[in-house]
CSV table of C-alpha atoms in Angstrom, one decimal:
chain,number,residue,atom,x,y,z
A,1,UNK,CA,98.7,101.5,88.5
A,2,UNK,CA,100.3,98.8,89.9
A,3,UNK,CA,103.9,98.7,90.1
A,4,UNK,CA,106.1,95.8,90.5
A,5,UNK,CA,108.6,97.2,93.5
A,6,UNK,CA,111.2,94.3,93.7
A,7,UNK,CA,111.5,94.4,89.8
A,8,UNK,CA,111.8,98.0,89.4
A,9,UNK,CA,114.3,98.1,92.2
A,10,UNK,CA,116.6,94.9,91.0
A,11,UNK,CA,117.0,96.9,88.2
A,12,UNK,CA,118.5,100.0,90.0
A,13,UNK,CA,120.2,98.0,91.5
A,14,UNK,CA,123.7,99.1,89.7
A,15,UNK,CA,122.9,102.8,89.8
A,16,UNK,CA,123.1,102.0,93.7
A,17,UNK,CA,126.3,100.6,93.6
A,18,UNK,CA,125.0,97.4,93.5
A,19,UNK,CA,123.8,94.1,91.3
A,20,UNK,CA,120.8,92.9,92.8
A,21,UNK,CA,118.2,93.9,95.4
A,22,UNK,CA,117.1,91.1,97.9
A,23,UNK,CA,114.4,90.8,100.3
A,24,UNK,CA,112.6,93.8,99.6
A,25,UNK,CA,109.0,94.0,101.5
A,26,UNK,CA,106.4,96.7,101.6
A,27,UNK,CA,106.6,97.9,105.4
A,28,UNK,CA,103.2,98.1,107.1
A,29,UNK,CA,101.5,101.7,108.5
A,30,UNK,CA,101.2,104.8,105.5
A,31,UNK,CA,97.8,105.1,104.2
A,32,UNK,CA,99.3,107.8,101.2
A,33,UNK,CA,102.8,106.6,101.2
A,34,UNK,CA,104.9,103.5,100.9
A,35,UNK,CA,108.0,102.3,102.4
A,36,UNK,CA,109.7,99.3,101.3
A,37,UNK,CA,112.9,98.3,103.1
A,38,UNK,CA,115.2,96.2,100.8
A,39,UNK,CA,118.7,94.7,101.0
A,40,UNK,CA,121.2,95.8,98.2
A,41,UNK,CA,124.1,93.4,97.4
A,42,UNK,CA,126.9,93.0,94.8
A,43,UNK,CA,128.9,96.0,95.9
A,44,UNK,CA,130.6,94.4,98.8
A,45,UNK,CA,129.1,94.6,102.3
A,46,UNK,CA,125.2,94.1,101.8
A,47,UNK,CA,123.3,97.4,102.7
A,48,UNK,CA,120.0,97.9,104.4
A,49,UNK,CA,118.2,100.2,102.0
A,50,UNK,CA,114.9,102.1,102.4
A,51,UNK,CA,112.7,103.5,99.1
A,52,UNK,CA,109.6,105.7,100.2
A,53,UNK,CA,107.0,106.4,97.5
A,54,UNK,CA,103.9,107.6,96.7
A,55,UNK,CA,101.4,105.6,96.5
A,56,UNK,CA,98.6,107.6,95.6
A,57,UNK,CA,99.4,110.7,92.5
A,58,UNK,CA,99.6,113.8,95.1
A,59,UNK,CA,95.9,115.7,95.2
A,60,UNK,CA,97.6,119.4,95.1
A,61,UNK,CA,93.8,120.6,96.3
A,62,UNK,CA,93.8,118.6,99.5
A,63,UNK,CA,97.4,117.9,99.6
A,64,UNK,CA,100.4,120.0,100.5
A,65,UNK,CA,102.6,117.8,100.9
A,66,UNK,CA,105.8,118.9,99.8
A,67,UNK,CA,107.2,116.9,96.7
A,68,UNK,CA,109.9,114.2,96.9
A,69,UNK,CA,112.5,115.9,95.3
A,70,UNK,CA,111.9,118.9,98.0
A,71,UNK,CA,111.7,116.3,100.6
A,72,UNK,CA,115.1,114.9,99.4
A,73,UNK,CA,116.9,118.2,98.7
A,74,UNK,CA,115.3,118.8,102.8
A,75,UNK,CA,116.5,115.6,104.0
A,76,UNK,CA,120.3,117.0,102.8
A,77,UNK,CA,119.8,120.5,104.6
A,78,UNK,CA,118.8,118.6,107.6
A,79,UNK,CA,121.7,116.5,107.7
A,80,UNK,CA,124.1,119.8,107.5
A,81,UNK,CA,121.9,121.6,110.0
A,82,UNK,CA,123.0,118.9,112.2
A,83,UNK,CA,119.7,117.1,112.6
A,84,UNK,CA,120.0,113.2,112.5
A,85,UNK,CA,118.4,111.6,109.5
A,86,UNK,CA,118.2,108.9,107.4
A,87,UNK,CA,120.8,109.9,104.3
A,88,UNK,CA,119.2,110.5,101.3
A,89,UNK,CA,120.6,108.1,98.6
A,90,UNK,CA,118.8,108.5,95.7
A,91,UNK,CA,116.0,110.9,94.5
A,92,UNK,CA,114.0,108.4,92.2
A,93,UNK,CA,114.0,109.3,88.4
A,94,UNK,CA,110.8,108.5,86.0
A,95,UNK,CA,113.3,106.0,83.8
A,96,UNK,CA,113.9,104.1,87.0
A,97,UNK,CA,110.0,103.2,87.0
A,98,UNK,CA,109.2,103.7,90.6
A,99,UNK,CA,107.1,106.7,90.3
A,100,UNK,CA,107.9,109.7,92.6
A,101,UNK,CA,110.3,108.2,95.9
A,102,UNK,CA,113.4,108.7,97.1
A,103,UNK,CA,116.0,106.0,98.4
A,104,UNK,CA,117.9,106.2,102.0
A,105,UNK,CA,120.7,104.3,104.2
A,106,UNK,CA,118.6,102.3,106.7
A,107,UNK,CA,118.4,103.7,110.4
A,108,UNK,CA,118.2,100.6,112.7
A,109,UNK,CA,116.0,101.2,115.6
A,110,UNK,CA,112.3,101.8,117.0
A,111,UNK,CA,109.5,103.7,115.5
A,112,UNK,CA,106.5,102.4,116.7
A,113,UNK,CA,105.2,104.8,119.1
A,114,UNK,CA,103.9,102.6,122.0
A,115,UNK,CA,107.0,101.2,122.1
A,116,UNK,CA,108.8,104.3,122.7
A,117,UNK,CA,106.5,104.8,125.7
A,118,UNK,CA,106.0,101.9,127.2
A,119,UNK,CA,109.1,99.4,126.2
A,120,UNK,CA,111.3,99.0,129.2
A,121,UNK,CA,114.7,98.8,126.7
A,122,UNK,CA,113.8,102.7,126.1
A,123,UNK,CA,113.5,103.2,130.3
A,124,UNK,CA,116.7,104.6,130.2
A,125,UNK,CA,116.9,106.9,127.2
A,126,UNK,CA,113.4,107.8,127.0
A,127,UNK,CA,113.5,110.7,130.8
A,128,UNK,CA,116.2,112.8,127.9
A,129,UNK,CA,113.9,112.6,124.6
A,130,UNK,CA,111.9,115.3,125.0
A,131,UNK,CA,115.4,117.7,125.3
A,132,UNK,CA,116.8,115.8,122.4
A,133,UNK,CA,113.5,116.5,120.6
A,134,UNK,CA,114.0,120.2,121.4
A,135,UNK,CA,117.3,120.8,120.5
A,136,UNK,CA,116.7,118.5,116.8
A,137,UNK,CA,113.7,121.2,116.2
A,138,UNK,CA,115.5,124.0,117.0
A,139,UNK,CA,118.4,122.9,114.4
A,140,UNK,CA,115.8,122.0,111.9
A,141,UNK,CA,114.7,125.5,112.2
A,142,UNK,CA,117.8,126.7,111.0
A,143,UNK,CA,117.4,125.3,107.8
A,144,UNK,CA,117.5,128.3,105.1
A,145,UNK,CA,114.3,128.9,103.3
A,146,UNK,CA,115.5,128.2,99.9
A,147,UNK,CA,116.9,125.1,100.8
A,148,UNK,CA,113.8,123.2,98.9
A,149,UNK,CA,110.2,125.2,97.1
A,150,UNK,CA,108.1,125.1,100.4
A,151,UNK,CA,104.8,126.3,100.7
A,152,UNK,CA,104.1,128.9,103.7
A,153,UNK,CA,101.5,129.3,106.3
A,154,UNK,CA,100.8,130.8,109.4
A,155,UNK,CA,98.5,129.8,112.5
A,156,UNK,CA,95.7,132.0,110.5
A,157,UNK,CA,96.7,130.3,107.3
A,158,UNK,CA,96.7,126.9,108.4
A,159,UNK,CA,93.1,127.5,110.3
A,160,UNK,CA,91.6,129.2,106.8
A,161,UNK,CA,93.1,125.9,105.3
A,162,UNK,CA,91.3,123.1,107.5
A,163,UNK,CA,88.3,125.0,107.8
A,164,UNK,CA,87.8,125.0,104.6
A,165,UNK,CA,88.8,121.5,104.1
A,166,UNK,CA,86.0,120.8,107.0
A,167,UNK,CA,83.7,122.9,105.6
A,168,UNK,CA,83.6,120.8,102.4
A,169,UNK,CA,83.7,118.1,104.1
A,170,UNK,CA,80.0,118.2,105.1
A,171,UNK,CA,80.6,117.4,108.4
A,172,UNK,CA,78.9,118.6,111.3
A,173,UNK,CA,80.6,118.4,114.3
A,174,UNK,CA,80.7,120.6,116.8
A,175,UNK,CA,83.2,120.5,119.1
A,176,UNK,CA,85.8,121.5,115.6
A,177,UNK,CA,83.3,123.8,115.5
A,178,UNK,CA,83.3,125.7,118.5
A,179,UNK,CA,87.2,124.7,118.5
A,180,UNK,CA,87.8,126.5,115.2
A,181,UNK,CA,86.1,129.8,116.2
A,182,UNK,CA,87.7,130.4,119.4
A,183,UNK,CA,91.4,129.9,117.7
A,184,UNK,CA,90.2,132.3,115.5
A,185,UNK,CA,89.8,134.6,118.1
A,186,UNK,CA,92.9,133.7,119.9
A,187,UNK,CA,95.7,133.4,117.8
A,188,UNK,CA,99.4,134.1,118.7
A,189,UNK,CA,100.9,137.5,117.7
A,190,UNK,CA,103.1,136.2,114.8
A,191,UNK,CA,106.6,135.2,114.5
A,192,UNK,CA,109.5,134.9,112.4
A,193,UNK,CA,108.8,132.0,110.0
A,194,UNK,CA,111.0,129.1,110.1
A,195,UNK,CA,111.9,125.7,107.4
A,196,UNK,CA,109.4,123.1,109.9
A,197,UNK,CA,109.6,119.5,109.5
A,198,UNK,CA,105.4,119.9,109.7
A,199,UNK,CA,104.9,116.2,110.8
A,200,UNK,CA,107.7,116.3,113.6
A,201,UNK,CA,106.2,113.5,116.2
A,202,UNK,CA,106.3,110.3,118.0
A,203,UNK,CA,106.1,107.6,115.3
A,204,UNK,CA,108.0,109.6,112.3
A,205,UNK,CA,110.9,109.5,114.5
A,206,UNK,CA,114.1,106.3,114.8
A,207,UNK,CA,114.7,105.8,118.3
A,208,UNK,CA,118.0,103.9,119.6
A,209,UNK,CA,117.6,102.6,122.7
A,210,UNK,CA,121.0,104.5,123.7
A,211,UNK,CA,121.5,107.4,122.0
A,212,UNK,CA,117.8,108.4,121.5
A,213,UNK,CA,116.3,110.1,118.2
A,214,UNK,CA,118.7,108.3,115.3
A,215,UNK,CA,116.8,109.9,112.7
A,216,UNK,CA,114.0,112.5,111.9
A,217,UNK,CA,111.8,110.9,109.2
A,218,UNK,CA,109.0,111.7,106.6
A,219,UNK,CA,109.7,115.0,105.3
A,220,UNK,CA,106.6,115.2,103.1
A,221,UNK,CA,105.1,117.7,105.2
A,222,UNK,CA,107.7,120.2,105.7
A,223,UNK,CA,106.8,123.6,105.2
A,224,UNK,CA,107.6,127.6,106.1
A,225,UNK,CA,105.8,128.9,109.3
A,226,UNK,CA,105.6,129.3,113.3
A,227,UNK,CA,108.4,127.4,115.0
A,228,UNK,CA,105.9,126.6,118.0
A,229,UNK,CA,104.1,124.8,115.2
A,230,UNK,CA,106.6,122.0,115.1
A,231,UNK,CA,106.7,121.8,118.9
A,232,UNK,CA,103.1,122.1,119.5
A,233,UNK,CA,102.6,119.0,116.9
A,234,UNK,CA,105.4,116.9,118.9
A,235,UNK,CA,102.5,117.4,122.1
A,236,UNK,CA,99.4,116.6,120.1
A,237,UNK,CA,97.9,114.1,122.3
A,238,UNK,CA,97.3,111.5,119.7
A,239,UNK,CA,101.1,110.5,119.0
A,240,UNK,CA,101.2,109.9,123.3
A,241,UNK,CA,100.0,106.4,122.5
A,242,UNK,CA,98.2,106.3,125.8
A,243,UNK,CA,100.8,108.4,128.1
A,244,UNK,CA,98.4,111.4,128.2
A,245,UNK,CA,100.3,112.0,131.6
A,246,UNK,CA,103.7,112.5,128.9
A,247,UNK,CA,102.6,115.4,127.5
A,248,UNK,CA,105.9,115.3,124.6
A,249,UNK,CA,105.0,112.3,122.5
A,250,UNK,CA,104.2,110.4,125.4
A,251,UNK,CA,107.7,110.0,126.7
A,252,UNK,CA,108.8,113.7,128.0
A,253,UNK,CA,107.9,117.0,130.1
A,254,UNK,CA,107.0,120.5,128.0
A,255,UNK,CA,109.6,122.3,130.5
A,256,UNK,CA,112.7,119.6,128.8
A,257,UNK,CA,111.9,120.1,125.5
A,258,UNK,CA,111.6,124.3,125.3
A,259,UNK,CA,115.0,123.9,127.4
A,260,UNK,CA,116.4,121.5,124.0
A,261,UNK,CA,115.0,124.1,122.1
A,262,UNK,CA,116.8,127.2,123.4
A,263,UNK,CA,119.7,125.1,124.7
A,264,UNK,CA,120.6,124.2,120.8
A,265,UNK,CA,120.2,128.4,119.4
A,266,UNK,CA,116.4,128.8,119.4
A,267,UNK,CA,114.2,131.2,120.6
A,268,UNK,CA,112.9,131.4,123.9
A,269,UNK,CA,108.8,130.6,122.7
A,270,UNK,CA,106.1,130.4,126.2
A,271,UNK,CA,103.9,127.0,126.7
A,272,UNK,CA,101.2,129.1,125.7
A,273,UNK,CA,102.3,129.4,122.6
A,274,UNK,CA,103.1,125.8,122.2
A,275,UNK,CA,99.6,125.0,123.7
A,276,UNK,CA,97.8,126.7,121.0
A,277,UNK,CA,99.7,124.8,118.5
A,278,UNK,CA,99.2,121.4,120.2
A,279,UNK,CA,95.2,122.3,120.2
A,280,UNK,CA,95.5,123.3,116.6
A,281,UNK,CA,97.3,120.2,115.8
A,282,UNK,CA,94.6,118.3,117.0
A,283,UNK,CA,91.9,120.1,115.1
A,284,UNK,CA,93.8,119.7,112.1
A,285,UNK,CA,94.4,115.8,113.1
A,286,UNK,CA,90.5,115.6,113.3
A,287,UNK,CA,90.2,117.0,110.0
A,288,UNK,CA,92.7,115.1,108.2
A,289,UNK,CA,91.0,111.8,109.5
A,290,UNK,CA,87.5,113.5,108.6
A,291,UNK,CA,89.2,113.8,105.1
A,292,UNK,CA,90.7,111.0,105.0
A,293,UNK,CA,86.7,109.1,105.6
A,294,UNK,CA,86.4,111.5,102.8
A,295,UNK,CA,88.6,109.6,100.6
A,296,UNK,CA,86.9,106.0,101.0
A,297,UNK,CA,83.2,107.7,101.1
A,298,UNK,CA,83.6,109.4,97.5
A,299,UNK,CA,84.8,105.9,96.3
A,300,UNK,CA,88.6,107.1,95.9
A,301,UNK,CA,90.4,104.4,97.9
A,302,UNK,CA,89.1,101.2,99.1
A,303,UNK,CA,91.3,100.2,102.1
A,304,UNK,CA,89.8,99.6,105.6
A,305,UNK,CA,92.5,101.5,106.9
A,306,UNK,CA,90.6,104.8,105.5
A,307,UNK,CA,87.3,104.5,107.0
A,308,UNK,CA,88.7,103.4,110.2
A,309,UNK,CA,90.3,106.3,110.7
A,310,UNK,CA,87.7,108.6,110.0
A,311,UNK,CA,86.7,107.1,113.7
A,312,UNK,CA,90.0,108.4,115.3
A,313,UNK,CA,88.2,112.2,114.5
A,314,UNK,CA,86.7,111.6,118.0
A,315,UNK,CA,89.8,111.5,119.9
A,316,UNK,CA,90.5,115.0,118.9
A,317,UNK,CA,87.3,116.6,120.0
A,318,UNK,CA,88.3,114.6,123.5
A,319,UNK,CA,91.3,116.3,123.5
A,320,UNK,CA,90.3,119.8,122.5
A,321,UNK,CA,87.2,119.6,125.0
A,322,UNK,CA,89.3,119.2,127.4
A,323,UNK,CA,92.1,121.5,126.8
A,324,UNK,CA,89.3,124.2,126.5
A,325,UNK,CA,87.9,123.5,129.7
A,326,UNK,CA,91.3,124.5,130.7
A,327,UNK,CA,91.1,127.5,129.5
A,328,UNK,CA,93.2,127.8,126.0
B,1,UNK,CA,64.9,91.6,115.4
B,2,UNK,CA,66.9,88.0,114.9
B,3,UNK,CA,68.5,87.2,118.1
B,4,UNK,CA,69.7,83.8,116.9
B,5,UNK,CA,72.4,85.0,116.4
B,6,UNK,CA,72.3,88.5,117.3
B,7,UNK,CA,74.1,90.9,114.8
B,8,UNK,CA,76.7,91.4,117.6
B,9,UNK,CA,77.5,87.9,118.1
B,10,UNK,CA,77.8,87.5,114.0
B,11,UNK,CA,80.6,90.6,114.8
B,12,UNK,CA,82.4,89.0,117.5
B,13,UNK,CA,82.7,85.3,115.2
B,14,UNK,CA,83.8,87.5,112.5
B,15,UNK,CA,86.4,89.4,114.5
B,16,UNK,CA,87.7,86.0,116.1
B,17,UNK,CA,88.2,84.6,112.8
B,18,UNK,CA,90.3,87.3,111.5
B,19,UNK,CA,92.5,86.9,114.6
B,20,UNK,CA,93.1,83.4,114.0
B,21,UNK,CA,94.1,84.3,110.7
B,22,UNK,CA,96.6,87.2,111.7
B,23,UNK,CA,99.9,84.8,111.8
B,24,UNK,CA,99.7,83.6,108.8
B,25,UNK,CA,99.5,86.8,107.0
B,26,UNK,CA,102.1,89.1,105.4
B,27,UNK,CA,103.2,92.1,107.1
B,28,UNK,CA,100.9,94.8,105.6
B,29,UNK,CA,97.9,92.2,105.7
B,30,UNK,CA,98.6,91.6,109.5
B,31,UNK,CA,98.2,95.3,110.0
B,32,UNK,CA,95.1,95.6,107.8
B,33,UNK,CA,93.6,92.8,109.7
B,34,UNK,CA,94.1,94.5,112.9
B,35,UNK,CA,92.7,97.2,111.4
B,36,UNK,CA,89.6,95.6,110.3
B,37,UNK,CA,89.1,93.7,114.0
B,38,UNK,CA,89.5,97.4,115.8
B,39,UNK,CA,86.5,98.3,112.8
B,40,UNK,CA,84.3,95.5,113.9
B,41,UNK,CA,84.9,95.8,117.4
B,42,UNK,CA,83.6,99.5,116.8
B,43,UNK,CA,80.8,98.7,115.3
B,44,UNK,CA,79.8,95.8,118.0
B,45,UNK,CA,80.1,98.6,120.7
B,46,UNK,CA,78.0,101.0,118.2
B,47,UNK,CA,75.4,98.1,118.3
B,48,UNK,CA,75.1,97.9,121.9
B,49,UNK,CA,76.1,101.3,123.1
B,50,UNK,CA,74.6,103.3,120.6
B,51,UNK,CA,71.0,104.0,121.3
B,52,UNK,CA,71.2,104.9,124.7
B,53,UNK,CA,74.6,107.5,123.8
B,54,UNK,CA,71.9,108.7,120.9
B,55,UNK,CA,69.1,109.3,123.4
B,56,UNK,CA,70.8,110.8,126.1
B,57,UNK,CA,72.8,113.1,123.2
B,58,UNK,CA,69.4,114.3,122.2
B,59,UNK,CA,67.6,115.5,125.7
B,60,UNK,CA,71.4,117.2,126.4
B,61,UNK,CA,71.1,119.2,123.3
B,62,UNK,CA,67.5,120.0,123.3
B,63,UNK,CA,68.4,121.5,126.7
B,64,UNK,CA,71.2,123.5,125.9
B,65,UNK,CA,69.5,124.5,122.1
B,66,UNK,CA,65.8,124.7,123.9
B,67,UNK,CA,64.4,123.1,121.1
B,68,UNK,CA,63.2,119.5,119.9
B,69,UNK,CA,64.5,117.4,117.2
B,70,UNK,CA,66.1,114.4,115.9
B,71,UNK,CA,70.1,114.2,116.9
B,72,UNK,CA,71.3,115.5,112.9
B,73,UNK,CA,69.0,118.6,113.3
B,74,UNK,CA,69.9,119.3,116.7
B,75,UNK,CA,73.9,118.8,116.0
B,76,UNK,CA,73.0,121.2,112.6
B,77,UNK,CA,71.2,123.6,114.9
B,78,UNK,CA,74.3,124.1,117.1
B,79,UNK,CA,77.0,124.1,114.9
B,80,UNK,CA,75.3,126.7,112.9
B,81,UNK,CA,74.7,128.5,116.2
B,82,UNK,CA,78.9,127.9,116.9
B,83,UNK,CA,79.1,129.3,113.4
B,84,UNK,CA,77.4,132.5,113.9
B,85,UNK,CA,78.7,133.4,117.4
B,86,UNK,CA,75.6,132.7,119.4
B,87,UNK,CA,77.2,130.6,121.2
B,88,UNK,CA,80.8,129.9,122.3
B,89,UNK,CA,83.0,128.6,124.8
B,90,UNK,CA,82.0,130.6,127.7
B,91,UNK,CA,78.0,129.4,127.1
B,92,UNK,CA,76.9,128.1,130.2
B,93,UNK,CA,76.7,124.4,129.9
B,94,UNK,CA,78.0,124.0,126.8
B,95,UNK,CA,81.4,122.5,127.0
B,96,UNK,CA,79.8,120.0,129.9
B,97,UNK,CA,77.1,119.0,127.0
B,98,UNK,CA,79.5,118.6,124.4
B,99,UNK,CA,81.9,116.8,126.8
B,100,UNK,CA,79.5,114.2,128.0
B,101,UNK,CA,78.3,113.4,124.0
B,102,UNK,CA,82.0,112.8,123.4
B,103,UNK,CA,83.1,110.5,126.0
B,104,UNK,CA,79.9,108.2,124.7
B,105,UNK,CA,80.8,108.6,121.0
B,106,UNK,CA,84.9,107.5,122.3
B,107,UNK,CA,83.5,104.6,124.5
B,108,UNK,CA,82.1,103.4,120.7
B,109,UNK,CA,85.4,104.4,118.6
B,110,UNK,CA,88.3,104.0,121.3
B,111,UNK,CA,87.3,102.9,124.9
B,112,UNK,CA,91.6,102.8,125.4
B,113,UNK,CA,91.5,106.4,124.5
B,114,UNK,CA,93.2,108.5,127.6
B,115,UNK,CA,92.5,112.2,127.0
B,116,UNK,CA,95.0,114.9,127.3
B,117,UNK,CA,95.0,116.5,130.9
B,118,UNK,CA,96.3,120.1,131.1
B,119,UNK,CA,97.7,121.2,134.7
């Protein structure tokens, strides 16, 4: 159903403090979510607002994303963990007609990827990311468990998931294939479980050209599990936007960011470790794209966006070849 | 086959349209649109690149599989063969088969692509 953003939010508008909203506009990238970024006014100072919202009703079969009001309650527990975020400023409520979103204070700053890697105003910040990146992860992972309902799973868990989402996917391809079985074979001895962000990369992240990360962003995917997971994800080869040679999201070495980690109270975890995940995070990449196809094959969405990406799923067999050949 | 205009040309007039339209569109159109040149861009490289990557994918996996068929039996035939253990990483010649049918398929999808390296 459509819903008429700028409306709905005008007439929040004074349960934010406020008596109008102005300029609000649909922000481009988020095949599943929306952001609109809008300007309250009428309660002094005008402030920079940001609503995120579903845009699709949540599949809990293929989804597991965690719901808004977990994201928000999340987003809190971040913010007294010590992470930088974007503070939450409303959870949305049915009566205010904007389906299931959440409202935050704007972050000013970068978060398009290729920009973070390649844009010479971030040549200065960008050699400490990666140890700012570790250090973030290792407070998010201090986050108590019952801060928000999150679901769990381990590095066997989170293979028996996309397996089976590629397995009824019809798909046949097999370099997921052959990369599936041998992580099977080769998983990590397990860990304590941590609170993960579970999407924690370049691109869901607000860079300031002098202070670095502003604020860790999209929350939907949080969940219980691995602490490498979160780090591994961060080196997925996809979110390097071309800086292969980067291997932390394209801007930083492996060695700064397990140093951030430890530096800031977490564990000591081996590049092995953080290796597997990064492999695993592009098989489950590949299969998200694959499932994603899925979603404009079967007739459910309609945007070009979906089938499009169903042709990134060939970057990720790249990237696991390789990092097979390696030896993982 | 036409070849006044060939179906790649039609792509590339397409394509060059949407790009003169890109400034004049809102935000989330803009990024559609890019979207949708990246698609036919694909698909113009599928067009030219294709048959050849689909020929040479077939003798490399009739090798390695030491049997005949079309690419989709032959791709079946070795995932179920992945599946069941027959084969794995340490198969001799596998990873170099699989590894030269990739870089053709991302030449068609993402020529830009840079793969990960591990030291």
């Amino acid at each position: 159903m459509e819903v008429d953003i700028p409306a709905a939010l005008n007439a929040l508008a004074p349960k934010l403090g406020g008596t109008a909203v102005e300029k609000a506009q649909r922000l481009t990238g988020g095949a599943s979510m929306e952001t609109w970024a809008f300007t309250l006014v009428g309660g002094g100072e005008p402030r920079p607002l940001i609503l995120r919202r579903r845009s699709v009703p949540m599949d809990p079969e293929t989804s597991r994303s965690a719901t808004m009001a977990a994201e928000a309650a999340l987003i809190r527990a971040a913010e007294h963990a010590g992470a930088p975020v974007a503070p939450l400023v409303r959870l949305c409520q049915p009566e205010d007609g904007l389906g299931e979103g959440h409202i935050t204070g704007f972050v000013a700053g970068e978060t398009l990827g290729r920009k973070i890697v390649a844009d010479p105003k971030f040549d200065t910040v960008r050699p400490h990311l990666a140890r700012q990146c570790g250090q973030i992860l290792a407070r998010i992972h201090t986050i108590p468990a019952g801060a928000a309902p999150l679901a769990t799973a381990d590095a066997q868990g989170e293979l028996d998931r996309y397996e089976a989402i590629y397995r009824s996917s019809g798909a046949e391809r097999p370099i997921l294939e052959m990369a599936i079985q041998h992580m099977r074979r080769n998983l990590p001895p397990p860990l304590p479980n941590v609170v993960l962000h579970g999407d924690f990369r370049n691109g869901n992240m607000m860079f300031d050209p002098d202070r670095g990360v502003a604020a860790v962003l999209d929350w939907e995917l949080a969940h219980v599990g691995d602490p490498a997971e979160d780090l591994g994800w961060l080196c997925v080869n996809s979110w390097r936007f071309g800086r292969a040679d980067r291997p932390v999201g394209g801007f930083g070495e492996y060695q700064d960011l397990l140093e951030g980690y430890i530096e800031a109270g977490g564990a000591e975890i081996p590049l092995s470790r953080v290796l597997f995940w990064q492999a695993l995070g592009s098989l489950k990449w590949g299969i998200m794209c694959l499932m994603m196809y899925s979603s404009y094959a079967t007739g459910a969405t309609n945007s070009v966006e979906r089938p499009m990406i169903g042709r990134r799923v060939s970057e990720t067999e790249i990237d696991l070849v390789n990092l097979l050949e390696a030896g993982l | 086959m036409i070849e006044h205009p060939r179906a790649d040309e039609l792509i590339e007039a397409v394509a060059g349209w949407v790009e003169s339209i890109r400034p004049h569109l809102n935000p989330r159109d803009a990024f559609l649109s890019r979207v949708a040149v990246n698609a036919l861009n694909a698909v113009k490289r599928e067009l030219v690149q294709g048959p050849a990557a689909e020929a040479a994918a077939v003798a490399r996996l009739s090798a390695l599989l030491g049997v005949e068929g079309d690419l989709k039996t032959l791709n079946a035939e070795l995932c179920e063969r992945l599946r069941q253990g027959a084969m794995d990483v340490s198969t001799p010649g596998l990873l170099a088969a699989l590894k030269a049918g990739i870089e053709d398929q991302i030449a068609i999808d993402q020529p830009s692509y840079v793969s990960v390296k591990v030291r």
